[in-house]
CSV table of C-alpha atoms and ligand atoms in Angstrom, one decimal:
chain,number,residue,atom,x,y,z
A,1,MET,CA,22.1,-8.0,7.7
A,2,LYS,CA,22.2,-5.3,5.1
A,3,LYS,CA,19.2,-3.0,5.2
A,4,GLY,CA,17.4,-2.8,1.8
A,5,LYS,CA,15.4,0.1,0.5
A,6,MET,CA,11.8,0.8,0.9
A,7,ILE,CA,9.3,1.9,-1.7
A,8,ILE,CA,6.1,3.2,-0.1
A,9,LEU,CA,3.1,3.5,-2.3
A,10,SER,CA,0.0,5.2,-0.8
A,11,GLY,CA,-3.1,6.8,-2.1
A,12,PRO,CA,-6.9,6.4,-2.0
A,13,SER,CA,-8.4,3.1,-2.6
A,14,GLY,CA,-9.2,2.8,-6.3
A,15,SER,CA,-6.2,5.1,-7.2
A,16,GLY,CA,-4.5,2.2,-9.0
A,17,LYS,CA,-2.0,1.3,-6.4
A,18,THR,CA,-2.4,-2.5,-6.7
A,19,THR,CA,-2.0,-2.4,-10.4
A,20,ILE,CA,1.0,-0.2,-10.2
A,21,SER,CA,2.5,-2.4,-7.4
A,22,ARG,CA,2.2,-5.5,-9.6
A,23,TYR,CA,3.8,-3.7,-12.5
A,24,LEU,CA,6.9,-2.6,-10.4
A,25,LEU,CA,7.2,-6.2,-9.0
A,26,SER,CA,7.1,-7.6,-12.5
A,27,LYS,CA,9.8,-5.0,-13.8
A,28,ILE,CA,12.2,-5.0,-10.8
A,29,PRO,CA,13.1,-8.6,-9.6
A,30,ASP,CA,15.1,-7.0,-6.6
A,31,LEU,CA,11.7,-5.8,-5.2
A,32,LYS,CA,9.5,-7.8,-3.0
A,33,PHE,CA,6.0,-7.1,-1.9
A,34,SER,CA,5.3,-6.5,1.8
A,35,ILE,CA,2.5,-8.9,2.7
A,36,SER,CA,0.4,-7.1,5.4
A,37,CYS,CA,-2.0,-8.6,7.9
A,38,THR,CA,-5.6,-7.8,7.6
A,39,THR,CA,-8.9,-8.6,9.4
A,40,ARG,CA,-11.0,-7.9,6.3
A,41,SER,CA,-12.4,-11.0,4.5
A,42,ILE,CA,-10.6,-12.6,1.6
A,43,ARG,CA,-11.8,-11.7,-2.0
A,44,LYS,CA,-12.4,-14.3,-4.6
A,45,ASN,CA,-9.1,-13.5,-6.5
A,46,GLU,CA,-6.9,-13.3,-3.4
A,47,LYS,CA,-4.6,-15.8,-1.7
A,48,ASN,CA,-3.8,-16.0,1.9
A,49,GLY,CA,-0.1,-15.5,2.3
A,50,LYS,CA,0.3,-13.9,-1.0
A,51,ASP,CA,-2.0,-10.7,-1.1
A,52,TYR,CA,-2.4,-10.7,2.6
A,53,TYR,CA,-2.2,-12.7,5.8
A,54,PHE,CA,-5.9,-12.8,6.5
A,55,ILE,CA,-6.2,-13.1,10.4
A,56,SER,CA,-9.0,-12.7,13.0
A,57,VAL,CA,-9.4,-9.5,15.1
A,58,ASN,CA,-8.1,-11.5,18.2
A,59,SER,CA,-5.0,-12.6,16.4
A,60,PHE,CA,-4.4,-9.1,15.1
A,61,PHE,CA,-4.7,-7.6,18.6
A,62,SER,CA,-2.5,-10.2,20.1
A,63,LYS,CA,0.3,-9.1,17.6
A,64,VAL,CA,-0.4,-5.5,18.5
A,65,LYS,CA,0.2,-6.3,22.3
A,66,LYS,CA,3.4,-8.0,21.4
A,67,TYR,CA,4.6,-5.0,19.4
A,68,GLN,CA,4.9,-7.2,16.3
A,69,PHE,CA,3.7,-4.5,13.9
A,70,ALA,CA,5.9,-1.7,12.4
A,71,GLU,CA,2.7,0.1,11.8
A,72,TRP,CA,-1.0,-0.7,11.9
A,73,GLU,CA,-4.3,1.2,11.3
A,74,GLU,CA,-8.0,0.8,11.6
A,75,VAL,CA,-8.1,1.8,7.8
A,76,TYR,CA,-11.9,1.5,7.6
A,77,PRO,CA,-14.2,1.2,10.5
A,78,LYS,CA,-13.5,-2.2,12.2
A,79,LEU,CA,-11.2,-3.3,9.5
A,80,PHE,CA,-7.6,-3.4,10.7
A,81,TYR,CA,-4.4,-3.7,8.5
A,82,GLY,CA,-0.8,-3.8,9.6
A,83,THR,CA,2.8,-4.3,8.5
A,84,LEU,CA,4.8,-6.9,10.5
A,85,LYS,CA,8.2,-6.0,11.6
A,86,LYS,CA,9.3,-9.5,10.7
A,87,GLU,CA,8.1,-9.2,7.2
A,88,ILE,CA,10.4,-6.3,6.6
A,89,LEU,CA,13.3,-8.2,8.1
A,90,LYS,CA,12.4,-11.3,5.9
A,91,VAL,CA,12.6,-9.2,2.7
A,92,TRP,CA,15.9,-7.6,3.7
A,93,LYS,CA,17.3,-10.9,4.7
A,94,SER,CA,16.6,-12.2,1.3
A,95,GLU,CA,18.7,-9.2,0.0
A,96,LYS,CA,15.7,-7.6,-1.7
A,97,HIS,CA,14.1,-4.1,-1.5
A,98,ILE,CA,10.6,-3.9,-0.1
A,99,LEU,CA,7.5,-2.4,-1.6
A,100,PHE,CA,4.5,-1.4,0.5
A,101,ASP,CA,1.0,-0.8,-0.6
A,102,VAL,CA,-0.4,0.9,2.5
A,103,ASP,CA,-2.9,3.6,3.5
A,104,ILE,CA,-1.7,7.3,3.9
A,105,LYS,CA,-1.2,7.2,7.6
A,106,GLY,CA,0.6,3.9,7.3
A,107,GLY,CA,2.8,5.3,4.6
A,108,LEU,CA,3.7,8.5,6.6
A,109,ASN,CA,4.3,6.2,9.6
A,110,LEU,CA,6.9,4.0,7.7
A,111,LYS,CA,8.6,7.1,6.1
A,112,LYS,CA,9.0,8.6,9.7
A,113,GLN,CA,10.6,5.4,10.9
A,114,TYR,CA,12.9,4.9,7.9
A,115,PRO,CA,13.5,8.4,6.5
A,116,ASN,CA,16.9,7.7,4.9
A,117,ASN,CA,16.2,4.5,3.0
A,118,SER,CA,12.7,5.0,1.9
A,119,LEU,CA,10.9,6.7,-1.2
A,120,SER,CA,7.3,7.6,-0.6
A,121,ILE,CA,5.0,8.0,-3.5
A,122,PHE,CA,1.4,9.2,-3.4
A,123,ILE,CA,-0.8,7.9,-6.2
A,124,MET,CA,-3.7,10.4,-6.9
A,125,VAL,CA,-6.6,10.4,-9.2
A,126,ASN,CA,-7.6,13.9,-10.6
A,127,SER,CA,-11.3,13.6,-9.9
A,128,MET,CA,-13.6,12.0,-7.4
A,129,LYS,CA,-15.9,11.0,-10.3
A,130,ILE,CA,-13.2,8.8,-11.8
A,131,LEU,CA,-12.4,7.3,-8.4
A,132,LYS,CA,-16.1,6.5,-7.9
A,133,GLU,CA,-16.3,4.9,-11.3
A,134,ARG,CA,-13.2,2.8,-10.6
A,135,LEU,CA,-14.6,1.7,-7.2
A,136,ILE,CA,-18.0,0.8,-8.7
A,137,LYS,CA,-16.3,-1.2,-11.5
A,138,ARG,CA,-14.9,-3.5,-8.9
A,139,SER,CA,-18.1,-3.3,-6.8
A,140,PHE,CA,-18.7,-7.0,-7.2
A,141,GLU,CA,-16.3,-7.2,-4.5
A,142,GLU,CA,-17.5,-4.3,-2.2
A,143,SER,CA,-20.9,-3.4,-1.0
A,144,LYS,CA,-22.4,0.2,-1.6
A,145,ASP,CA,-21.6,1.1,1.9
A,146,GLN,CA,-18.0,0.1,1.5
A,147,ILE,CA,-17.7,2.2,-1.6
A,148,ASN,CA,-19.1,5.2,0.1
A,149,ILE,CA,-16.7,4.7,3.1
A,150,ARG,CA,-13.9,4.5,0.7
A,151,LEU,CA,-15.0,7.7,-1.2
A,152,LYS,CA,-15.4,9.7,2.0
A,153,LYS,CA,-11.9,8.6,3.1
A,154,ALA,CA,-10.4,9.5,-0.3
A,155,LYS,CA,-11.7,13.1,-0.1
A,156,LYS,CA,-9.8,13.6,3.1
A,157,GLU,CA,-6.7,11.8,2.0
A,158,ASN,CA,-5.9,13.8,-1.0
A,159,SER,CA,-4.7,16.7,1.2
A,160,TYR,CA,-1.9,14.6,2.6
A,161,ALA,CA,-0.2,14.3,-0.9
A,162,LYS,CA,2.3,17.1,-0.2
A,163,LEU,CA,3.8,15.1,2.7
A,164,PHE,CA,5.1,12.4,0.3
A,165,ASP,CA,8.3,12.5,-1.7
A,166,PHE,CA,6.5,12.4,-4.9
A,167,THR,CA,2.8,12.6,-6.2
A,168,LEU,CA,1.7,10.9,-9.3
A,169,PHE,CA,-1.6,11.6,-11.0
A,170,ASN,CA,-2.7,8.4,-12.4
A,171,ILE,CA,-4.6,9.6,-15.4
A,172,ASP,CA,-3.2,7.5,-18.1
A,173,LEU,CA,-2.0,4.1,-16.6
A,174,PHE,CA,0.7,3.6,-19.3
A,175,GLN,CA,2.3,7.0,-18.5
A,176,THR,CA,2.0,6.5,-14.7
A,177,LYS,CA,3.8,3.1,-15.0
A,178,LYS,CA,6.7,4.6,-17.0
A,179,LYS,CA,7.1,7.6,-14.6
A,180,ILE,CA,7.0,5.4,-11.5
A,181,LEU,CA,9.4,2.9,-12.9
A,182,GLN,CA,11.9,5.7,-13.5
A,183,LEU,CA,11.6,7.1,-10.1
A,184,VAL,CA,12.0,3.8,-8.4
A,185,CYS,CA,15.0,2.7,-10.5
A,186,ARG,CA,16.7,6.0,-9.9
A,187,PHE,CA,16.1,5.6,-6.1
A,188,ILE,CA,17.3,1.9,-5.9
A,189,TYR,CA,20.0,1.9,-8.6
A,190,GLY,CA,20.8,5.6,-9.1
A,191,TYR,CA,19.9,5.7,-12.7
B,201,5GP,P1,-8.0,-3.3,0.3
B,201,5GP,O1,-8.9,-3.7,1.5
B,201,5GP,O2,-8.6,-2.6,-0.8
B,201,5GP,O3,-7.0,-4.4,0.0
B,201,5GP,O4,-7.0,-2.2,1.1
B,201,5GP,C1,-7.6,-1.1,1.7
B,201,5GP,C2,-6.4,-0.1,2.0
B,201,5GP,O5,-5.6,-0.7,3.2
B,201,5GP,C3,-5.6,0.3,1.0
B,201,5GP,O6,-5.5,1.6,0.9
B,201,5GP,C4,-4.2,-0.5,1.3
B,201,5GP,O7,-3.1,0.3,0.7
B,201,5GP,C5,-4.3,-0.3,2.8
B,201,5GP,N1,-3.4,-1.2,3.4
B,201,5GP,C6,-3.0,-2.5,3.0
B,201,5GP,N2,-2.2,-3.1,4.0
B,201,5GP,C7,-1.9,-2.1,4.8
B,201,5GP,C8,-1.0,-2.2,6.0
B,201,5GP,O8,-0.3,-3.0,6.4
B,201,5GP,N3,-1.1,-1.0,6.8
B,201,5GP,C9,-1.8,0.1,6.4
B,201,5GP,N4,-1.8,1.2,7.2
B,201,5GP,N5,-2.7,0.1,5.3
B,201,5GP,C10,-2.7,-0.9,4.5
């Protein structure tokens, strides 16, 4: 089986990774989303098997024990997320490249395992104020506690940006999309 390429998008929750991922997937038909496993509850607009595989903590740890994850993290207290090895193989088998939307540790972990065929991009927001506003905007999905946990984590996470191949400040979404599309196309197709 031919190994495809990997695009790793990381950045704090609320930085715009999901929107940017969807944009890339809509523009590059050769790219497929890596569906992660998570133990968090499903949101109203999400579908099991499309956005995530929503599984129980027991099932998650049974997969951990069987070494089925390429990487996994307790991204927020008692909320586990992980990338299945077989998900990566499934995408490559279909002759596509794979796009990850993972937290920073997960992103760096994947980069370490696949240094030669991966492009890692850190999406950053230029102020905590903007990040807070974005998290509050979607707060019908998240409790106040969850928002504070996410903000606290984001403060720490910005210092990891330098470990990624590229950092993009998502100030103007239109510009960010344009830049990221260029970066990803150059990496996949060489132009
Ligand atoms: P959310 O709960 O908002 O969907 O995602 C929370 C965080 O978990 C985001 O930063 C997202 O990128 C990250 N995440 C999603 N899937 C994975 C995964 O498989 N592994 C890791 N390490 N992080 C993930």
